[in-house]
Each structure stands twice: as structure tokens, then as C-alpha cells.
mmCIF file of C-alpha atoms and ligand atoms in Angstrom:
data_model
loop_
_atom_site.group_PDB
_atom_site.id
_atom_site.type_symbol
_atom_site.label_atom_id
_atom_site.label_comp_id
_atom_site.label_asym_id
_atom_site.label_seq_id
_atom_site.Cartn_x
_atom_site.Cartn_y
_atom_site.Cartn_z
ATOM 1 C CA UNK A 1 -7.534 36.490 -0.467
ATOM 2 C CA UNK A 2 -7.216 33.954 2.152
ATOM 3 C CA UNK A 3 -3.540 33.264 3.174
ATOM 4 C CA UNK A 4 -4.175 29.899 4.966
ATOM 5 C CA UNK A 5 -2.284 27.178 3.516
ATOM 6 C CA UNK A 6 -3.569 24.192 2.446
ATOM 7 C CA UNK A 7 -2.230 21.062 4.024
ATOM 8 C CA UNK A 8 -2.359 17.981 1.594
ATOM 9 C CA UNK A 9 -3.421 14.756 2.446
ATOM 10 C CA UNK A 10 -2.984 13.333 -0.812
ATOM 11 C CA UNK A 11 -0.945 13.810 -3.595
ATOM 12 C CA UNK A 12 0.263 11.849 -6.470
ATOM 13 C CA UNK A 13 2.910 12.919 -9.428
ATOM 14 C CA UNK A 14 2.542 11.281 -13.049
ATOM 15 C CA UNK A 15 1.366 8.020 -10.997
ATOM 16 C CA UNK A 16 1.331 5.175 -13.669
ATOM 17 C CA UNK A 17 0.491 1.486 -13.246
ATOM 18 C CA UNK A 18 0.914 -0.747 -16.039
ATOM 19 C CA UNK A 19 -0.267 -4.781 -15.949
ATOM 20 C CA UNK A 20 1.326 -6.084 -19.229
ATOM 21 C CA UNK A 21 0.283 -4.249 -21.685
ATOM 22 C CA UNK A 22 -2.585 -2.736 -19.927
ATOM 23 C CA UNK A 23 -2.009 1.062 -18.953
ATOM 24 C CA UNK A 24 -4.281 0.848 -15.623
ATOM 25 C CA UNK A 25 -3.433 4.189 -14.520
ATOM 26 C CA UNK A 26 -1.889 6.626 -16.950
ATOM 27 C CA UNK A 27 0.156 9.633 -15.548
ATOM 28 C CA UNK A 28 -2.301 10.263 -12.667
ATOM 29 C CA UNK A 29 -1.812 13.690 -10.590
ATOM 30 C CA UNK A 30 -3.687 14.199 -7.474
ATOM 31 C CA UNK A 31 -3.794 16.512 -4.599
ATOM 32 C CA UNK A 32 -6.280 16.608 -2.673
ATOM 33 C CA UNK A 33 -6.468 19.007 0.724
ATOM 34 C CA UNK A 34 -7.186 17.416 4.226
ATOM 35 C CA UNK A 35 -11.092 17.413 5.009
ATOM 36 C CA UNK A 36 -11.557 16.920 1.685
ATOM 37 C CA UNK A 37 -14.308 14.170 0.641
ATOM 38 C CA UNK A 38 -12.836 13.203 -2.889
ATOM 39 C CA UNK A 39 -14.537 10.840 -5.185
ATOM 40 C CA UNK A 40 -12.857 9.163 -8.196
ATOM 41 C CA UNK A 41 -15.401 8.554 -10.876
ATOM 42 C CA UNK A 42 -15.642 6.371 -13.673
ATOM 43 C CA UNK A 43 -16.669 3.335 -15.542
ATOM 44 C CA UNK A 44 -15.520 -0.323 -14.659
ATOM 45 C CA UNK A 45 -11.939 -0.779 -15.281
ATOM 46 C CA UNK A 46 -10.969 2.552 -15.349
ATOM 47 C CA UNK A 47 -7.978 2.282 -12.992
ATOM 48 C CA UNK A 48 -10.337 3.252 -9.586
ATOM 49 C CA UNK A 49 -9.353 0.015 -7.822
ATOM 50 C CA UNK A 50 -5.827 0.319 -8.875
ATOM 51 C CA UNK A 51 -5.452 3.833 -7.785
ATOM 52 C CA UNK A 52 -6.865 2.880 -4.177
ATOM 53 C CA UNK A 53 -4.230 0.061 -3.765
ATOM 54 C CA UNK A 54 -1.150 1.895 -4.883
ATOM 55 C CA UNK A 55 -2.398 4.614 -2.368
ATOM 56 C CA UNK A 56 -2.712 2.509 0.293
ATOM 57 C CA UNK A 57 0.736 0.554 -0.142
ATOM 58 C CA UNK A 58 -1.066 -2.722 -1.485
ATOM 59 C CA UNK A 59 0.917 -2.705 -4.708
ATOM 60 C CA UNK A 60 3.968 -0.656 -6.431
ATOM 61 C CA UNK A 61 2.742 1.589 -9.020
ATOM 62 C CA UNK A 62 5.209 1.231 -12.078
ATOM 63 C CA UNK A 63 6.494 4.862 -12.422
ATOM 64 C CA UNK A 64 5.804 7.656 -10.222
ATOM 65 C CA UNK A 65 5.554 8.725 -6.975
ATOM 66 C CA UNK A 66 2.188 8.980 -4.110
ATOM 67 C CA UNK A 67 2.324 10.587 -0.395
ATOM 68 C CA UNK A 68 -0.599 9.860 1.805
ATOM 69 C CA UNK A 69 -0.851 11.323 5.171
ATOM 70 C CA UNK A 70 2.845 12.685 4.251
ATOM 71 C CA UNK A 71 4.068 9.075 3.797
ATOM 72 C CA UNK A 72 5.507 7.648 0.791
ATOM 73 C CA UNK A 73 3.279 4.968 -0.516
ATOM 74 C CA UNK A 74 6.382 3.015 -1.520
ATOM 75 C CA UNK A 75 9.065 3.427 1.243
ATOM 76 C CA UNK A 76 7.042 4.373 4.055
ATOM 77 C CA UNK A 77 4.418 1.863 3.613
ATOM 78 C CA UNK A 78 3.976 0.720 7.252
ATOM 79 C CA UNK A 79 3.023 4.352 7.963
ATOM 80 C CA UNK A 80 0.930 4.654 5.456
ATOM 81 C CA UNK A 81 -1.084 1.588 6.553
ATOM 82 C CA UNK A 82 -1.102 2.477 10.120
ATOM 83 C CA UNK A 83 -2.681 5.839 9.142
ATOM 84 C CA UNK A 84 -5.192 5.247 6.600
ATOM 85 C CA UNK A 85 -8.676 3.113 6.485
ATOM 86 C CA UNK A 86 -8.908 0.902 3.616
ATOM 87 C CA UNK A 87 -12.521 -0.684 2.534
ATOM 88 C CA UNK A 88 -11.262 -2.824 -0.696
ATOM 89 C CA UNK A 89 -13.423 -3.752 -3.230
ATOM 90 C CA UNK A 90 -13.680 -7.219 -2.938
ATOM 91 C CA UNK A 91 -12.622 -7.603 1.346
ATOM 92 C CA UNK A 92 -11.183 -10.521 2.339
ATOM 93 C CA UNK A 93 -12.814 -12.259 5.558
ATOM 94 C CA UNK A 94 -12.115 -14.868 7.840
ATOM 95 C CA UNK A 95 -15.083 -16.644 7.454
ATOM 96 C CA UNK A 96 -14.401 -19.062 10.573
ATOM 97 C CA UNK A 97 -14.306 -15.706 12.436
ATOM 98 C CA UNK A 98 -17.366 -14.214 14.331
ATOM 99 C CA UNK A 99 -17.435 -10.366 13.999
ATOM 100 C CA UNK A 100 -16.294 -9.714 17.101
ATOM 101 C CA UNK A 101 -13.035 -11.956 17.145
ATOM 102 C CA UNK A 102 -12.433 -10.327 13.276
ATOM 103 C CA UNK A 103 -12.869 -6.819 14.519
ATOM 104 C CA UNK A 104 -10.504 -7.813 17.368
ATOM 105 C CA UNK A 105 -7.792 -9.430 15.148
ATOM 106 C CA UNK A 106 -8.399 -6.110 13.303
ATOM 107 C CA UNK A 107 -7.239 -3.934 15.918
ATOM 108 C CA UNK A 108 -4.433 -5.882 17.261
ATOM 109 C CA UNK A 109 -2.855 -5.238 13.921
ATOM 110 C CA UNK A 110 -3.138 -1.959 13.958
ATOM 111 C CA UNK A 111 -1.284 -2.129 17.730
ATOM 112 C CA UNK A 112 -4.245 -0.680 19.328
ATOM 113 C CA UNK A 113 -4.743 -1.002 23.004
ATOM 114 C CA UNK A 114 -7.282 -3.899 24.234
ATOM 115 C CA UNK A 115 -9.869 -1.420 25.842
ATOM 116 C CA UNK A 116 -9.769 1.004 23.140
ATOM 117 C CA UNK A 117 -10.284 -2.344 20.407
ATOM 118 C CA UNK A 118 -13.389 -3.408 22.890
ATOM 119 C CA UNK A 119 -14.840 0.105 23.486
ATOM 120 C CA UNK A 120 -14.494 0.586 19.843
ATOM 121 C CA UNK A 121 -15.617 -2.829 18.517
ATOM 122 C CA UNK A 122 -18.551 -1.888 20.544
ATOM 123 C CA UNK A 123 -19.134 1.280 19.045
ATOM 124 C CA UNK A 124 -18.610 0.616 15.851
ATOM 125 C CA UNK A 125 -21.438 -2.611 16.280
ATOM 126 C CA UNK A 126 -23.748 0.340 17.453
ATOM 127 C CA UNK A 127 -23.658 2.507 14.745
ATOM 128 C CA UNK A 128 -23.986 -0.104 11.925
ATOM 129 C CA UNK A 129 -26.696 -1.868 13.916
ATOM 130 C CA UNK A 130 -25.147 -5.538 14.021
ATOM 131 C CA UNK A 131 -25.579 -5.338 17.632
ATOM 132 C CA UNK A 132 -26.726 -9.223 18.946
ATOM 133 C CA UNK A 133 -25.142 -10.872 15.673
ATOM 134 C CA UNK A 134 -21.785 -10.327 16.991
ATOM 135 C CA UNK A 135 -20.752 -13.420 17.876
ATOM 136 C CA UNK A 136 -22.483 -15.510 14.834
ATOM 137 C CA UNK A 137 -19.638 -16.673 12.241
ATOM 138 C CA UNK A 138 -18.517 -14.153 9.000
ATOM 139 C CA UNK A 139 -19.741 -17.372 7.336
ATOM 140 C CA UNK A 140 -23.408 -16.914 8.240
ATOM 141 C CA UNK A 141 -23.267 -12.780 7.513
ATOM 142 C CA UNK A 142 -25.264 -11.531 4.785
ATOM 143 C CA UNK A 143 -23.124 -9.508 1.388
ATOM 144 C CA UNK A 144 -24.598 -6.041 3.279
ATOM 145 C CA UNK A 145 -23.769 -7.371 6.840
ATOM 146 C CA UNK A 146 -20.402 -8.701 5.292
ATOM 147 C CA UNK A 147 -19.868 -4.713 3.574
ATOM 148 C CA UNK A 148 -20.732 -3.406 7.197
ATOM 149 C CA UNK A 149 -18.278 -5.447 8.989
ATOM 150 C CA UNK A 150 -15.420 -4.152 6.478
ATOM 151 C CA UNK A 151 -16.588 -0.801 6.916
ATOM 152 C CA UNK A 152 -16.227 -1.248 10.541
ATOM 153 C CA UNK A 153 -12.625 -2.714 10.164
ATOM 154 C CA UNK A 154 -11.873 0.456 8.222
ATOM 155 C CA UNK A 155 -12.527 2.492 10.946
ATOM 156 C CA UNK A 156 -11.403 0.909 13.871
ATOM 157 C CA UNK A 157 -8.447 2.758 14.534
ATOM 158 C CA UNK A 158 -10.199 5.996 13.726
ATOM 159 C CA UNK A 159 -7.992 6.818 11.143
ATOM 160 C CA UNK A 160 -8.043 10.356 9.843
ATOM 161 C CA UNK A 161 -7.476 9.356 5.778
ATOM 162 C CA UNK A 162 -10.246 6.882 4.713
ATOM 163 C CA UNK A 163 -10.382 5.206 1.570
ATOM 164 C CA UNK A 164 -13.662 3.451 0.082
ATOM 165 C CA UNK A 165 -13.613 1.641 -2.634
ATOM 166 C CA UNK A 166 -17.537 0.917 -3.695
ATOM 167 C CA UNK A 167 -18.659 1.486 -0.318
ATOM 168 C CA UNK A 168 -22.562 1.260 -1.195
ATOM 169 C CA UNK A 169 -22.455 -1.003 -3.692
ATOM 170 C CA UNK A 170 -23.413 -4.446 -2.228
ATOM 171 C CA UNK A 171 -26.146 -2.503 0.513
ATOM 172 C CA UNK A 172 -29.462 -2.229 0.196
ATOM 173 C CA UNK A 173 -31.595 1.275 -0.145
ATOM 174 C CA UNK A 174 -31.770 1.564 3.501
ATOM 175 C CA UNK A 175 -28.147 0.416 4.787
ATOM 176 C CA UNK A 176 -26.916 2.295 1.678
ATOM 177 C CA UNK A 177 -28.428 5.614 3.248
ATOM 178 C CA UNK A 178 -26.862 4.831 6.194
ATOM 179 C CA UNK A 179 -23.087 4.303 4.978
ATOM 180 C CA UNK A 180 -23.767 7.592 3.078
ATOM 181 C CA UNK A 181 -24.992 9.037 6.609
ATOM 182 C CA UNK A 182 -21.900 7.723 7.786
ATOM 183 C CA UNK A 183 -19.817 9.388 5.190
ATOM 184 C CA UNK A 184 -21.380 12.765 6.141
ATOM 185 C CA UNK A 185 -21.026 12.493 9.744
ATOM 186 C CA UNK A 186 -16.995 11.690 9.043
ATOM 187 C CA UNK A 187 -16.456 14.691 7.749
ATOM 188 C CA UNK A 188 -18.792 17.349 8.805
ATOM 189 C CA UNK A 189 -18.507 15.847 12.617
ATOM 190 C CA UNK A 190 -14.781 14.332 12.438
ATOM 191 C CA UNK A 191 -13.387 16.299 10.092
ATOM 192 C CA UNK A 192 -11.906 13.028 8.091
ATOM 193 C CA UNK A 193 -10.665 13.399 4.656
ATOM 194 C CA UNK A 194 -12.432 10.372 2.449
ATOM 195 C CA UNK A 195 -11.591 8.802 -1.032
ATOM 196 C CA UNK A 196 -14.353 7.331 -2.469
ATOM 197 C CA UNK A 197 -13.935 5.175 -5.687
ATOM 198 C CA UNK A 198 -17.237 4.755 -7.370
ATOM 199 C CA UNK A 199 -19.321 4.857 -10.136
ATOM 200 C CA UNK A 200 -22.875 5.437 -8.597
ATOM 201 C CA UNK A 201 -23.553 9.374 -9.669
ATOM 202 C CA UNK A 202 -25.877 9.615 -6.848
ATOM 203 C CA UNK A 203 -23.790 9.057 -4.326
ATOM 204 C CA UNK A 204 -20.912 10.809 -5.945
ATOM 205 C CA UNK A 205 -22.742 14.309 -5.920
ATOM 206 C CA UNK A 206 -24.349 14.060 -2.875
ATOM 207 C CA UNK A 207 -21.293 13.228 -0.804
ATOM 208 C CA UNK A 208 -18.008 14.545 -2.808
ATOM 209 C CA UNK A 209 -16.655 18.175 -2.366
ATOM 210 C CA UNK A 210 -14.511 17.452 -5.695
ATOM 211 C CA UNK A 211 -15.102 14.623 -8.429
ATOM 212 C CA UNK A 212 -12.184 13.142 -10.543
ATOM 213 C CA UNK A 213 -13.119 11.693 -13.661
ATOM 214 C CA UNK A 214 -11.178 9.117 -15.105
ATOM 215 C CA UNK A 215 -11.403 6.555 -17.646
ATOM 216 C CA UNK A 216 -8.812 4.388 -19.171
ATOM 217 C CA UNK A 217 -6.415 5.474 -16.348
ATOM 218 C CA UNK A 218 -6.529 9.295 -17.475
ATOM 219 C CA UNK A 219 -8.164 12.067 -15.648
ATOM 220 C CA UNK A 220 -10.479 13.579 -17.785
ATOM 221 C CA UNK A 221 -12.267 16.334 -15.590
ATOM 222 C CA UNK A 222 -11.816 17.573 -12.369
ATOM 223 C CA UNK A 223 -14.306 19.605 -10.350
ATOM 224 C CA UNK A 224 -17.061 19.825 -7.840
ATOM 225 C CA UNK A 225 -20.127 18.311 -8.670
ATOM 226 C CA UNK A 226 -21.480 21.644 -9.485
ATOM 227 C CA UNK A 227 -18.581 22.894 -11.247
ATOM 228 C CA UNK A 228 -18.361 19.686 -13.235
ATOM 229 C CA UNK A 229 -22.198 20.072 -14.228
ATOM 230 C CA UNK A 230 -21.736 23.972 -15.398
ATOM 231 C CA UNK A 231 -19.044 23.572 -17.478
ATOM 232 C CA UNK A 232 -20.454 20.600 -19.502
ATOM 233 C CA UNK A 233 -23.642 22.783 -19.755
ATOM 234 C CA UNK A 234 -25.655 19.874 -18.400
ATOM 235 C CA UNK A 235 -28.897 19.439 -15.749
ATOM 236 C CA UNK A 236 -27.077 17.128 -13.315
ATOM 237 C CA UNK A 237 -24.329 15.152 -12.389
ATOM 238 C CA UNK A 238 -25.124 12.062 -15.026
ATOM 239 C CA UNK A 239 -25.767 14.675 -17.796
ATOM 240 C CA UNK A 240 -22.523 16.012 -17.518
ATOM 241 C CA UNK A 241 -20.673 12.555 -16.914
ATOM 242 C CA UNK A 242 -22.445 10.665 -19.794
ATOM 243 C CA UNK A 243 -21.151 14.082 -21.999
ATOM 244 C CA UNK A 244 -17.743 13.852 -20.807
ATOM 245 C CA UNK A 245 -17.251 10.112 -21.436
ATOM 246 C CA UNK A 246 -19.347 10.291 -24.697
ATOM 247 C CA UNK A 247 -21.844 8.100 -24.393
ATOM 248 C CA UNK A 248 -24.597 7.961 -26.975
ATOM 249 C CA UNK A 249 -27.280 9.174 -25.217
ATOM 250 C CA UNK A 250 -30.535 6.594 -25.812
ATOM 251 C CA UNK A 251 -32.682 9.822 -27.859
ATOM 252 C CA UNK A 252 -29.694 9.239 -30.196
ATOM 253 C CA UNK A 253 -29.938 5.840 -30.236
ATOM 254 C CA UNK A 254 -33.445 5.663 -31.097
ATOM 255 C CA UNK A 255 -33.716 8.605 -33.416
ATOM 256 C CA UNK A 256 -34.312 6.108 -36.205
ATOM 257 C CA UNK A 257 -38.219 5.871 -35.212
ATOM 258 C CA UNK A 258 -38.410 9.660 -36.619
ATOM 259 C CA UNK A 259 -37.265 8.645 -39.662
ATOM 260 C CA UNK A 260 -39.657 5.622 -39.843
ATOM 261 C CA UNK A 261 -43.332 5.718 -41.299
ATOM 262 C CA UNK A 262 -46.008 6.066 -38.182
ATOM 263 C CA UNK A 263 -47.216 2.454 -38.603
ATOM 264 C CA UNK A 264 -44.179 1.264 -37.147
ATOM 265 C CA UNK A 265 -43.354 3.765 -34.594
ATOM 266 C CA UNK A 266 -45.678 3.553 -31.473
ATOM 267 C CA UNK A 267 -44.295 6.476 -29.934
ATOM 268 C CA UNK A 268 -45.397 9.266 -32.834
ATOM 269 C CA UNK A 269 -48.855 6.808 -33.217
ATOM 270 C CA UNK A 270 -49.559 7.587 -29.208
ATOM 271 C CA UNK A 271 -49.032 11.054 -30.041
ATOM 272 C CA UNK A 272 -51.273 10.739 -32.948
ATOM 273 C CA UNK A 273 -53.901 9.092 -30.647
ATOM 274 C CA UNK A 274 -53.333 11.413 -27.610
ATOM 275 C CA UNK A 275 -54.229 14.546 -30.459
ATOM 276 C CA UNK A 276 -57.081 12.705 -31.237
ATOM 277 C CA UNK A 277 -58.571 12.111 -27.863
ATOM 278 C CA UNK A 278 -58.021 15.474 -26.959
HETATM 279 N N1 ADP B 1 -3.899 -7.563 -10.872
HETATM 280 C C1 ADP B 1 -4.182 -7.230 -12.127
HETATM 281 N N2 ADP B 1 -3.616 -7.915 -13.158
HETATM 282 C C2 ADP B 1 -3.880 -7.562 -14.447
HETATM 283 N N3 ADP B 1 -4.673 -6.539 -14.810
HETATM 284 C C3 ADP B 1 -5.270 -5.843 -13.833
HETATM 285 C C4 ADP B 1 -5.054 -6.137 -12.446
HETATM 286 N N4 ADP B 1 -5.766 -5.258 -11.698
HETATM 287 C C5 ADP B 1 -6.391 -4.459 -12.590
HETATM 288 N N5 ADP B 1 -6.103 -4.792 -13.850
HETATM 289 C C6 ADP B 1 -6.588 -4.108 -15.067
HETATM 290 O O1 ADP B 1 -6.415 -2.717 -14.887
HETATM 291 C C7 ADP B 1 -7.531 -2.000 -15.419
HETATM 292 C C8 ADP B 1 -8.135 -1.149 -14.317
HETATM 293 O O2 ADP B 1 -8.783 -1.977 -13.371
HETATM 294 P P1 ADP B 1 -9.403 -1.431 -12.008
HETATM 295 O O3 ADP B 1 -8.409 -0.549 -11.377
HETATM 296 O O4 ADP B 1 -9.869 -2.611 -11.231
HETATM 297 O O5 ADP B 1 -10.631 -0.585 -12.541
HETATM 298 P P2 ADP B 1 -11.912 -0.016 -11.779
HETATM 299 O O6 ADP B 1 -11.734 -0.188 -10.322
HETATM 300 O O7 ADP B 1 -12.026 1.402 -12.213
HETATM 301 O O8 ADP B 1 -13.090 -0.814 -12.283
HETATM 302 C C9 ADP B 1 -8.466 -3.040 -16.002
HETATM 303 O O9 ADP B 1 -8.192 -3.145 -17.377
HETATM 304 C C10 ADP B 1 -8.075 -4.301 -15.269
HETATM 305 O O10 ADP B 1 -8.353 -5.446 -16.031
HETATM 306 MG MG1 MG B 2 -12.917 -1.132 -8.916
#
């Protein structure tokens, strides 16, 4: 048995958030180890966003109580901003900005000294291949250039907590590959513990070391990928998530054709015909 102990970068006790009468996030318990890559999973409005913002000091959760980095999200917010990456969900950007100036403006903020903002600005251009556009206006950015830029904001101060929230979802195939590259080389290379809120299963397995389910605020499931798959007894990642949330799964929804004469139901006629054929 291995004695080493686990430092946590992120923990949260009975974390609840309520808007109104909405119950965003419902009693939400976290921890999750440094060099972790953790992704929170679930359908649209299931409290993802909300978690993200309460953990990185954006708003006050309702009841409850969040350390990030060892910093508590409500008294200690300054620390917890100057320690953490943040790519929201919907960024705001100072579209009268170029990149470069907006990366800049980025890093003063953060305090950072002017040759380590250049060097990095520099880098960071580099890697996300917006090299020659950076002095064009935000305005004139494409969504995907836009995403990049934010992603490169996130990481200007090198932070060593880093949370995403839909980082691949505005990208195309190609620049969506790359952010997931990206995500890789963080941790395996940088050893950077990453949140990731998201609901594309894809990306979820291929880049998470533990998946949190949740829907209507609550944590259903907990697991790695492959842990997650086993115990719902399912072939993949989707399998198991469309089982846990309890979707109908589209055989069921179209199991009325078996019931149907053939004349009506082209899928048992083709089968007919195929027999026939052969
Ligand atoms: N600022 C807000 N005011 C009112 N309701 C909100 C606000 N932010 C989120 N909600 C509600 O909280 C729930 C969770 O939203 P969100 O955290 O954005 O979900 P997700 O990111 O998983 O799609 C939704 O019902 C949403 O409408
Ligand atoms: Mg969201």
C-alpha cells in the first residue's frame, strides 16, 4: 500500500447554488488530487457552468464551502484568481483590442513582469498558430480564433490549476485536436491539474483521468472513464452515460416498427429483400 499522501487541489463540501427557485448545484462534493485531469459531465443546464464560476471566485455559492489551490473560493478570492486559469463559457473580449494588446492587458492583471507577458504572449501565439494575425482587431477574429485567444489568456500566467469550461466546443475538427493536444501536453509534460466542463463524450474519455456525472446539480456517478463504463455494463463511454442519465435509447424508440405489419416497415422489408437476393 502506497503511503504517499495525496495533496488536493480541489475540494468542495455540500457546495449548493440556488438562482430563485432553481437548485443549480445541489450539495456538490469534490476532491480532486493535484495532476489530476477532471472532467464534469453532463447535459445543458446541469450546474457545469455554475460549478466553474463558484470555483473560480466569479460568484458566491449559496451554502457551502470550495478550496482551490488551498484558497477559499469565498474569502480568499484574489488568491484564488491569481492561481487558477479560467476559459469561461461564453469569454468576454475587447473587441477594439488586437490579440496582442488583449493578451498584454491580460498579463498585467495578473502582475506579471513585462518580459515574461512578451516572451509568453509570444509563445503562447506559437503554439495556437495565430502567429502574423496578432495585431488584427478581436473584432475581425474568427469564433475558433476568438476560443484560441481565450485559451491563451488562460494560460498566460502558467497557472498550475486550469479550468475549461467547453474548451472544444466552438473549434473545428482540426483546432479541436489541437486544444485536446494541448490538454495532454499540460499534464503529461507540465504536470497541471485541469477541470474540464463538458458534454462532448469524446473528448471526455480521451482526456479525463476521472469523470463526474452530474445532472440537475447532483452527482450521479463518479469514476474513470473505464470504471464508469464497467460498472454500467456498457461498450463505451456514451453507452454508459446515456444508461446513467436514462435516456431512451432510439432501438426503444422505434421498437414500434416490430410490432407493425411488413408493408409499412422498410427496415424488416430490406431484410425480406436482402433474404431474397441472397
Ligand atoms: N445567472 C443565472 N441566473 C439564473 N439562473 C441561472 C444563472 N446561471 C445559471 N442558471 C441556471 O442554473 C442551471 C444550471 O446552469 P449551468 O450551470 O449554466 O449549466 P451547464 O453549464 O451544465 O449547462 C440552469 O437551470 C440555468 O438556467
Ligand atoms: Mg455550461
Amino acid at each position: 500500500m502506497s503511503n504517499k499522501i495525496e495533496r488536493i487541489a480541489i475540494k468542495t463540501t455540500n457546495l449548493v447554488k440556488k438562482f430563485g427557485n432553481v437548485i443549480a448545484v445541489n450539495n456538490l462534493n469534490l476532491k480532486i488530487p493535484y495532476g489530476c485531469t477532471y472532467g464534469l459531465l453532463g447535459p445543458n443546464g446541469a450546474g457545469k457552468t455554475t460549478t466553474v464560476r463558484i470555483l473560480n471566485s466569479i460568484i458566491s455559492p449559496t451554502a457551502g464551502t470550495a478550496k482551490v489551490g488551498g484558497f477559499d473560493v469565498i474569502t480568499q478570492s484574489t488568491d484564488v484568481k491569481l492561481n487558477c486559469g479560467f476559459l469561461p463559457e461564453s469569454p468576454g473580449l475587447y473587441q477594439k483590442l488586437t490579440a496582442k494588446e488583449f493578451l498584454k492587458f491580460i498579463g498585467e492583471l495578473y502582475y506579471l513582469p513585462k518580459e515574461v507577458i512578451s516572451a509568453r504572449i509570444e509563445e503562447l501565439l506559437d503554439i495556437f498558430d495565430l502567429e502574423g494575425r496578432e495585431n488584427d482587431l478581436l473584432e475581425g477574429y474568427s469564433r475558433g480564433m476568438k476560443q484560441k485567444i481565450c485559451l491563451c489568456a488562460a494560460l498566460i500566467q502558467d497557472p498550475q490549476i486550469i479550468f475549461l469550461d467547453e474548451p472544444t466546443s466552438n473549434l473545428d475538427p482540426a483546432a479541436a485536436r489541437m486544444v485536446k493536444d494541448l490538454i495532454l501536453d499540460l499534464v503529461n509534460k507540465a504536470d497541471k491539474t485541469i477541470f474540464i466542463c463538458t458534454h462532448l463524450l469524446d473528448a471526455a474519455e480521451e482526456l479525463c483521468d476521472v469523470i463526474g456525472i452530474i445532472d440537475k446539480g447532483v452527482l450521479k456517478l463518479e469514476g474513470s472513464p473505464k470504471d464508469i463504463i464497467k460498472s454500467q455494463n456498457a461498450s463505451d463511454l456514451e453507452d454508459a452515460y446515456l444508461k446513467i442519465m436514462g435516456a431512451v435509447h432510439i432501438e426503444d424508440l422505434l421498437a414500434w416498427r416490430e410490432e407493425v405489419p411488413n408493408s409499412v416497415n422498410p427496415r424488416k422489408n430490406s431484410k425480406k429483400r436482402k433474404k431474397a437476393r441472397g
